[in-house]
């Protein structure tokens, strides 16, 4: 188990290992969250309204608190505002708080810098008659961020920190030109096949903590069979998941491994002290093996990533 912490730019502390909950089945996530908090030593749960399992996560949190083993102030909860709620951030937060049975979240994120029609044919994934995403053309990142700033300033009892997710360097640059409050974090896909070193470098310069999502390459954990990861697991006498998690922790990043299996919850929290040289080896895997992005939704908007276009396809440059 790890107790590595990272300081955010507003002074609050974030536990660097957080349990991911995307695609965690409703039937299993409640027990997983309770286990992670009471037995697994986790002090951070990463949630989102769009995962459609916040009620079950909330029940797991409630059971963990009722057990007397943890108090609410002992752990960190993050949730996110999905694009269909981009014009009604406060409403999204209220809904998440109700689902999670919480009075506050520690961190609220813009989930994707995109707006979807808030009055469309589906509350989360509205589509146009031709089946394409029902993009809200009037959306601006700063318009959404102003709502975050207002919430943070006026309702600090409900939100302890605000940040973003899926922001490329150009998107961060544009936001910082106008933002009053610098985001505390940028949560992005990050693993050896997509280390996004340019984002990591930029965030470091601006005091924004990087949170690594899909640290195993998402569904099925394709990175576990990567040769460099496997070789390091053998060298450090540990598991591939422990190598992948430790790589982020030794570089000051937050990491969000997802599972609902108790043994894996424990395995994923085993931290080894990676040498600088081995950490650098993992930084370079994408150079020899090529980049691979696992989360690339076709938003129909170019989000400014060098390897990925508006249709969700890889760019050629
Ligand atoms: P991930 O954590 O990279 O990988 C999860 C996969 O690895 C699951 O199939 C899981 O299977 C498997 N796994 C986990 N531990 C294992 C172990 N010790 N041995 C073998 N297999 C193992 O994937 P992710 O869910 O994409 O990313 C993690 C979290 O990041 C999410 O849950 C979410 O909280 C966050 N996220 C955020 C965004 C965003 O847009 N901000 C996007 C994606 C993800 P089992 O579950 O069956 O154990």
Short mmCIF file of C-alpha atoms and ligand atoms in Angstrom, two decimals:
data_model
loop_
_atom_site.label_atom_id
_atom_site.label_comp_id
_atom_site.label_asym_id
_atom_site.label_seq_id
_atom_site.Cartn_x
_atom_site.Cartn_y
_atom_site.Cartn_z
CA UNK A 1 0.00 0.00 0.00
CA UNK A 2 1.16 3.51 -0.69
CA UNK A 3 0.70 6.77 1.11
CA UNK A 4 2.35 9.01 -1.49
CA UNK A 5 0.79 12.46 -1.52
CA UNK A 6 1.08 15.37 -3.94
CA UNK A 7 0.40 19.06 -3.18
CA UNK A 8 -2.02 20.93 -5.45
CA UNK A 9 -1.49 24.57 -6.42
CA UNK A 10 -4.12 25.73 -3.89
CA UNK A 11 -2.25 24.05 -1.02
CA UNK A 12 -4.44 21.02 -0.53
CA UNK A 13 -3.04 17.49 -0.58
CA UNK A 14 -4.09 14.81 -3.03
CA UNK A 15 -3.31 11.13 -2.39
CA UNK A 16 -1.38 10.11 -5.51
CA UNK A 17 -2.99 6.68 -5.89
CA UNK A 18 -6.69 6.78 -6.73
CA UNK A 19 -9.13 4.00 -7.59
CA UNK A 20 -10.61 4.39 -11.09
CA UNK A 21 -14.31 3.61 -11.50
CA UNK A 22 -15.00 3.91 -15.24
CA UNK A 23 -16.66 0.70 -16.54
CA UNK A 24 -16.80 -0.65 -12.99
CA UNK A 25 -20.04 -2.64 -13.03
CA UNK A 26 -22.81 -1.39 -10.76
CA UNK A 27 -23.01 -4.78 -9.05
CA UNK A 28 -19.32 -4.74 -8.10
CA UNK A 29 -18.22 -1.14 -7.63
CA UNK A 30 -19.91 -0.61 -4.25
CA UNK A 31 -17.95 -3.46 -2.63
CA UNK A 32 -14.77 -2.45 -4.47
CA UNK A 33 -14.90 1.12 -3.15
CA UNK A 34 -15.67 -0.05 0.38
CA UNK A 35 -12.79 -2.55 0.20
CA UNK A 36 -10.33 -0.04 -1.27
CA UNK A 37 -11.04 2.46 1.52
CA UNK A 38 -11.26 0.08 4.46
CA UNK A 39 -8.76 -2.70 3.59
CA UNK A 40 -6.83 -1.62 0.50
CA UNK A 41 -5.38 1.56 1.96
CA UNK A 42 -6.71 3.74 -0.89
CA UNK A 43 -7.49 7.33 0.03
CA UNK A 44 -8.73 8.59 -3.33
CA UNK A 45 -11.66 7.59 -5.58
CA UNK A 46 -11.98 8.90 -9.15
CA UNK A 47 -15.58 9.20 -10.33
CA UNK A 48 -17.67 10.86 -13.04
CA UNK A 49 -21.35 11.54 -13.59
CA UNK A 50 -21.11 9.89 -17.01
CA UNK A 51 -19.87 6.58 -15.52
CA UNK A 52 -23.49 6.09 -14.38
CA UNK A 53 -22.37 4.27 -11.23
CA UNK A 54 -21.94 7.14 -8.77
CA UNK A 55 -24.87 5.95 -6.65
CA UNK A 56 -23.15 2.60 -6.10
CA UNK A 57 -19.81 4.33 -5.47
CA UNK A 58 -21.65 6.49 -2.91
CA UNK A 59 -23.00 3.42 -1.14
CA UNK A 60 -19.48 1.98 -0.96
CA UNK A 61 -18.23 5.26 0.51
CA UNK A 62 -21.09 5.31 3.04
CA UNK A 63 -20.33 1.75 4.14
CA UNK A 64 -16.63 2.54 4.50
CA UNK A 65 -17.44 5.53 6.73
CA UNK A 66 -20.02 3.51 8.71
CA UNK A 67 -17.36 0.87 9.41
CA UNK A 68 -15.49 3.46 11.48
CA UNK A 69 -12.24 2.66 9.65
CA UNK A 70 -12.16 5.93 7.70
CA UNK A 71 -13.66 9.37 8.11
CA UNK A 72 -14.77 11.51 5.19
CA UNK A 73 -11.87 13.91 5.69
CA UNK A 74 -9.39 11.02 5.39
CA UNK A 75 -9.96 10.50 1.68
CA UNK A 76 -10.26 12.39 -1.60
CA UNK A 77 -13.13 12.19 -4.09
CA UNK A 78 -13.04 13.55 -7.64
CA UNK A 79 -15.93 13.90 -10.04
CA UNK A 80 -16.30 15.40 -13.50
CA UNK A 81 -18.69 17.52 -15.54
CA UNK A 82 -19.57 15.85 -18.85
CA UNK A 83 -19.95 17.95 -22.06
CA UNK A 84 -23.78 17.78 -22.02
CA UNK A 85 -23.63 19.60 -18.65
CA UNK A 86 -21.03 22.17 -19.76
CA UNK A 87 -23.57 25.01 -19.52
CA UNK A 88 -24.93 23.80 -16.16
CA UNK A 89 -21.89 22.96 -14.07
CA UNK A 90 -23.58 23.62 -10.72
CA UNK A 91 -26.41 21.22 -11.62
CA UNK A 92 -23.91 18.52 -12.54
CA UNK A 93 -22.12 18.93 -9.21
CA UNK A 94 -25.42 18.78 -7.31
CA UNK A 95 -26.36 15.56 -9.09
CA UNK A 96 -22.99 13.97 -8.36
CA UNK A 97 -23.09 15.00 -4.70
CA UNK A 98 -26.55 13.48 -4.34
CA UNK A 99 -25.45 10.24 -6.05
CA UNK A 100 -22.29 10.02 -3.98
CA UNK A 101 -24.13 10.89 -0.70
CA UNK A 102 -21.52 13.56 -0.04
CA UNK A 103 -21.59 17.18 1.12
CA UNK A 104 -18.50 18.03 -0.94
CA UNK A 105 -16.08 16.70 -3.50
CA UNK A 106 -12.37 17.37 -3.22
CA UNK A 107 -11.90 17.98 -6.92
CA UNK A 108 -14.23 18.85 -9.80
CA UNK A 109 -12.99 18.54 -13.39
CA UNK A 110 -14.07 19.62 -16.86
CA UNK A 111 -14.28 16.07 -18.25
CA UNK A 112 -13.65 17.03 -21.92
CA UNK A 113 -13.30 20.56 -23.38
CA UNK A 114 -16.37 20.09 -25.55
CA UNK A 115 -20.02 21.17 -25.25
CA UNK A 116 -22.95 18.94 -26.17
CA UNK A 117 -26.54 20.12 -26.57
CA UNK A 118 -27.93 20.35 -23.02
CA UNK A 119 -31.49 19.96 -24.36
CA UNK A 120 -30.85 17.17 -26.84
CA UNK A 121 -32.37 13.73 -27.32
CA UNK A 122 -30.29 12.20 -24.50
CA UNK A 123 -29.15 13.79 -21.20
CA UNK A 124 -25.52 12.64 -21.68
CA UNK A 125 -25.00 11.58 -25.31
CA UNK A 126 -27.33 13.66 -27.50
CA UNK A 127 -27.17 12.97 -31.23
CA UNK A 128 -28.34 14.78 -34.36
CA UNK A 129 -30.78 13.19 -36.81
CA UNK A 130 -27.81 11.90 -38.87
CA UNK A 131 -26.46 10.07 -35.80
CA UNK A 132 -23.49 12.41 -35.24
CA UNK A 133 -22.84 13.96 -31.82
CA UNK A 134 -25.07 16.93 -31.07
CA UNK A 135 -22.29 19.45 -30.46
CA UNK A 136 -23.22 22.74 -28.79
CA UNK A 137 -21.68 25.24 -31.23
CA UNK A 138 -21.93 28.06 -28.69
CA UNK A 139 -19.57 26.24 -26.25
CA UNK A 140 -16.38 27.93 -25.10
CA UNK A 141 -13.86 26.48 -22.66
CA UNK A 142 -13.60 29.79 -20.81
CA UNK A 143 -17.39 29.94 -20.51
CA UNK A 144 -17.38 26.59 -18.74
CA UNK A 145 -14.29 27.47 -16.68
CA UNK A 146 -15.92 30.70 -15.43
CA UNK A 147 -18.68 28.54 -13.91
CA UNK A 148 -16.01 26.41 -12.22
CA UNK A 149 -14.28 29.52 -10.86
CA UNK A 150 -17.58 30.86 -9.52
CA UNK A 151 -18.37 27.58 -7.79
CA UNK A 152 -14.89 27.42 -6.28
CA UNK A 153 -15.06 31.00 -5.05
CA UNK A 154 -18.60 30.90 -3.72
CA UNK A 155 -19.11 27.30 -2.64
CA UNK A 156 -15.76 26.14 -1.28
CA UNK A 157 -17.70 23.99 1.18
CA UNK A 158 -18.79 21.89 -1.82
CA UNK A 159 -15.64 21.93 -4.01
CA UNK A 160 -12.10 22.01 -2.56
CA UNK A 161 -10.28 22.26 -5.90
CA UNK A 162 -11.04 22.62 -9.62
CA UNK A 163 -9.24 21.25 -12.65
CA UNK A 164 -9.49 19.93 -16.17
CA UNK A 165 -9.20 16.68 -18.06
CA UNK A 166 -8.21 15.83 -21.63
CA UNK A 167 -6.56 19.22 -22.19
CA UNK A 168 -3.79 19.40 -24.80
CA UNK A 169 -1.02 22.03 -24.57
CA UNK A 170 -2.78 24.48 -26.96
CA UNK A 171 -6.01 24.13 -24.97
CA UNK A 172 -4.16 24.76 -21.70
CA UNK A 173 -2.35 27.76 -23.20
CA UNK A 174 -5.62 29.31 -24.32
CA UNK A 175 -7.30 28.66 -20.99
CA UNK A 176 -4.42 30.17 -19.01
CA UNK A 177 -4.59 33.37 -21.08
CA UNK A 178 -8.01 34.10 -19.58
CA UNK A 179 -8.36 32.03 -16.43
CA UNK A 180 -8.42 33.72 -13.03
CA UNK A 181 -7.74 30.39 -11.33
CA UNK A 182 -5.11 28.04 -12.74
CA UNK A 183 -6.50 24.48 -12.88
CA UNK A 184 -5.12 22.32 -10.07
CA UNK A 185 -4.83 19.23 -12.27
CA UNK A 186 -5.03 17.98 -15.83
CA UNK A 187 -6.23 14.37 -15.98
CA UNK A 188 -5.05 12.75 -19.22
CA UNK A 189 -4.39 9.33 -20.69
CA UNK A 190 -0.86 8.41 -19.68
CA UNK A 191 1.13 5.18 -19.97
CA UNK A 192 4.38 4.13 -21.68
CA UNK A 193 2.75 4.04 -25.14
CA UNK A 194 1.35 7.56 -24.63
CA UNK A 195 3.48 9.42 -22.06
CA UNK A 196 2.36 12.82 -23.47
CA UNK A 197 5.66 14.29 -22.31
CA UNK A 198 4.84 17.70 -23.82
CA UNK A 199 1.75 17.97 -21.60
CA UNK A 200 3.66 16.68 -18.57
CA UNK A 201 6.39 19.27 -19.16
CA UNK A 202 3.95 22.16 -19.70
CA UNK A 203 1.92 21.26 -16.61
CA UNK A 204 5.06 21.06 -14.49
CA UNK A 205 6.04 24.55 -15.63
CA UNK A 206 2.59 25.92 -14.73
CA UNK A 207 2.17 24.11 -11.39
CA UNK A 208 -0.61 21.84 -12.68
CA UNK A 209 -0.54 18.26 -11.36
CA UNK A 210 -0.88 15.57 -14.03
CA UNK A 211 -3.24 12.71 -13.26
CA UNK A 212 -2.64 9.58 -15.35
CA UNK A 213 -5.74 7.79 -16.55
CA UNK A 214 -5.81 4.38 -18.26
CA UNK A 215 -2.37 3.58 -16.75
CA UNK A 216 -2.66 -0.06 -17.94
CA UNK A 217 -3.92 0.88 -21.43
CA UNK A 218 -7.56 0.61 -20.30
CA UNK A 219 -9.84 -2.41 -20.87
CA UNK A 220 -7.97 -5.68 -20.45
CA UNK A 221 -4.71 -3.97 -19.48
CA UNK A 222 -2.78 -4.34 -22.78
CA UNK A 223 0.34 -2.75 -21.24
CA UNK A 224 0.83 -5.72 -18.90
CA UNK A 225 2.30 -7.74 -21.76
CA UNK A 226 4.63 -4.98 -22.93
CA UNK A 227 8.19 -6.36 -23.05
CA UNK A 228 9.85 -3.44 -21.22
CA UNK A 229 7.19 -3.46 -18.49
CA UNK A 230 7.51 -7.24 -18.09
CA UNK A 231 11.32 -7.03 -17.96
CA UNK A 232 11.16 -4.39 -15.21
CA UNK A 233 8.57 -6.40 -13.27
CA UNK A 234 11.03 -9.27 -13.20
CA UNK A 235 13.95 -7.02 -12.28
CA UNK A 236 12.07 -5.46 -9.34
CA UNK A 237 10.44 -8.77 -8.39
CA UNK A 238 6.97 -7.30 -8.69
CA UNK A 239 3.97 -7.28 -11.05
CA UNK A 240 3.58 -5.30 -14.30
CA UNK A 241 0.74 -3.32 -12.68
CA UNK A 242 3.04 -2.30 -9.85
CA UNK A 243 5.68 -1.10 -12.37
CA UNK A 244 3.11 0.93 -14.32
CA UNK A 245 1.71 2.55 -11.17
CA UNK A 246 5.13 3.18 -9.61
CA UNK A 247 6.39 4.93 -12.77
CA UNK A 248 3.80 7.69 -12.27
CA UNK A 249 4.28 7.94 -8.52
CA UNK A 250 8.06 8.27 -8.82
CA UNK A 251 7.53 11.14 -11.26
CA UNK A 252 5.11 13.13 -9.09
CA UNK A 253 1.99 12.20 -11.04
CA UNK A 254 -1.32 11.00 -9.65
CA UNK A 255 -2.34 7.59 -11.04
CA UNK A 256 -5.81 6.07 -11.29
CA UNK A 257 -5.77 2.28 -11.82
CA UNK A 258 -9.20 0.69 -12.18
CA UNK A 259 -10.36 -2.72 -11.01
CA UNK A 260 -13.14 -4.11 -8.85
CA UNK A 261 -11.27 -7.26 -7.79
CA UNK A 262 -9.93 -7.10 -4.20
CA UNK A 263 -6.67 -8.95 -4.98
CA UNK A 264 -6.00 -6.56 -7.89
CA UNK A 265 -6.89 -3.52 -5.78
CA UNK A 266 -4.09 -4.62 -3.45
CA UNK A 267 -1.66 -5.64 -6.21
CA UNK A 268 -2.05 -2.28 -7.96
CA UNK A 269 -1.07 -0.41 -4.81
CA UNK A 270 2.32 -2.11 -4.40
CA UNK A 271 4.92 0.55 -5.06
CA UNK A 272 8.54 -0.01 -5.99
CA UNK A 273 11.26 2.61 -6.08
CA UNK A 274 12.11 2.80 -9.79
CA UNK A 275 15.56 4.09 -10.66
CA UNK A 276 15.81 7.22 -12.84
CA UNK A 277 17.26 5.08 -15.61
CA UNK A 278 14.37 2.58 -15.57
CA UNK A 279 11.83 5.40 -15.39
CA UNK A 280 13.45 6.91 -18.48
CA UNK A 281 13.23 3.51 -20.21
CA UNK A 282 9.46 3.65 -19.75
CA UNK A 283 9.42 7.25 -21.06
CA UNK A 284 10.99 6.00 -24.29
CA UNK A 285 8.85 2.91 -25.03
CA UNK A 286 6.60 4.91 -27.39
CA UNK A 287 9.62 5.96 -29.45
CA UNK A 288 10.55 2.41 -30.43
CA UNK A 289 7.06 0.89 -30.38
CA UNK A 290 4.94 3.80 -31.65
CA UNK A 291 2.28 5.79 -29.82
CA UNK A 292 -1.04 4.25 -28.93
CA UNK A 293 -4.03 6.23 -27.67
CA UNK A 294 -6.81 4.09 -26.20
CA UNK A 295 -9.35 6.84 -25.38
CA UNK A 296 -10.03 8.79 -28.57
CA UNK A 297 -13.73 9.60 -28.88
CA UNK A 298 -14.79 11.14 -32.19
CA UNK A 299 -16.06 14.46 -30.81
CA UNK A 300 -16.00 16.13 -34.20
CA UNK A 301 -13.76 18.81 -32.64
CA UNK A 302 -9.96 18.94 -32.92
CA UNK A 303 -8.72 19.07 -29.32
CA UNK A 304 -5.16 20.01 -30.26
CA UNK A 305 -3.40 16.72 -29.53
CA UNK A 306 -0.50 16.04 -31.90
CA UNK A 307 -1.50 12.42 -32.58
CA UNK A 308 -5.29 12.52 -32.84
CA UNK A 309 -7.84 14.38 -34.96
CA UNK A 310 -11.48 15.41 -34.65
CA UNK A 311 -12.76 12.12 -36.04
CA UNK A 312 -10.90 10.11 -33.40
CA UNK A 313 -8.30 8.98 -35.96
CA UNK A 314 -4.52 9.20 -35.64
CA UNK A 315 -2.92 12.20 -37.30
CA UNK A 316 -0.16 11.44 -39.72
CA UNK A 317 2.39 13.99 -38.41
P1 LIG B 1 -6.89 0.99 -16.62
O1 LIG B 1 -6.91 1.29 -15.18
O2 LIG B 1 -5.72 1.36 -17.45
O3 LIG B 1 -7.13 -0.58 -16.86
C1 LIG B 1 -8.26 -1.23 -16.38
C2 LIG B 1 -8.22 -2.67 -16.92
O4 LIG B 1 -7.10 -3.38 -16.35
C3 LIG B 1 -9.47 -3.43 -16.56
O5 LIG B 1 -9.80 -4.29 -17.65
C4 LIG B 1 -9.03 -4.24 -15.34
O6 LIG B 1 -9.77 -5.43 -15.22
C5 LIG B 1 -7.60 -4.53 -15.65
N1 LIG B 1 -6.78 -4.70 -14.45
C6 LIG B 1 -6.65 -3.82 -13.42
N2 LIG B 1 -5.78 -4.28 -12.50
C7 LIG B 1 -5.34 -5.46 -12.94
C8 LIG B 1 -4.42 -6.42 -12.44
N3 LIG B 1 -3.77 -6.23 -11.31
N4 LIG B 1 -4.21 -7.57 -13.17
C9 LIG B 1 -4.86 -7.76 -14.34
N5 LIG B 1 -5.74 -6.89 -14.88
C10 LIG B 1 -5.99 -5.75 -14.18
O7 LIG B 1 -8.19 1.58 -17.35
P2 LIG B 1 -9.22 2.77 -17.27
O8 LIG B 1 -10.40 2.35 -16.48
O9 LIG B 1 -9.40 3.24 -18.66
O10 LIG B 1 -8.47 3.98 -16.49
C11 LIG B 1 -8.46 4.09 -15.10
C12 LIG B 1 -9.37 5.19 -14.58
O11 LIG B 1 -9.03 6.46 -15.12
C13 LIG B 1 -10.85 5.04 -14.98
O12 LIG B 1 -11.50 4.00 -14.31
C14 LIG B 1 -11.36 6.43 -14.71
O13 LIG B 1 -11.57 6.61 -13.32
C15 LIG B 1 -10.19 7.27 -15.23
N6 LIG B 1 -10.41 7.64 -16.66
C16 LIG B 1 -10.67 8.95 -16.95
C17 LIG B 1 -10.89 9.35 -18.25
C18 LIG B 1 -11.16 10.79 -18.56
O14 LIG B 1 -11.61 11.10 -19.67
N7 LIG B 1 -10.88 11.68 -17.64
C19 LIG B 1 -10.84 8.41 -19.31
C20 LIG B 1 -10.55 7.10 -19.00
C21 LIG B 1 -10.31 6.72 -17.67
P3 LIG B 1 -10.79 -5.67 -13.97
O15 LIG B 1 -11.51 -4.39 -13.76
O16 LIG B 1 -11.64 -6.78 -14.51
O17 LIG B 1 -9.93 -6.08 -12.84
#
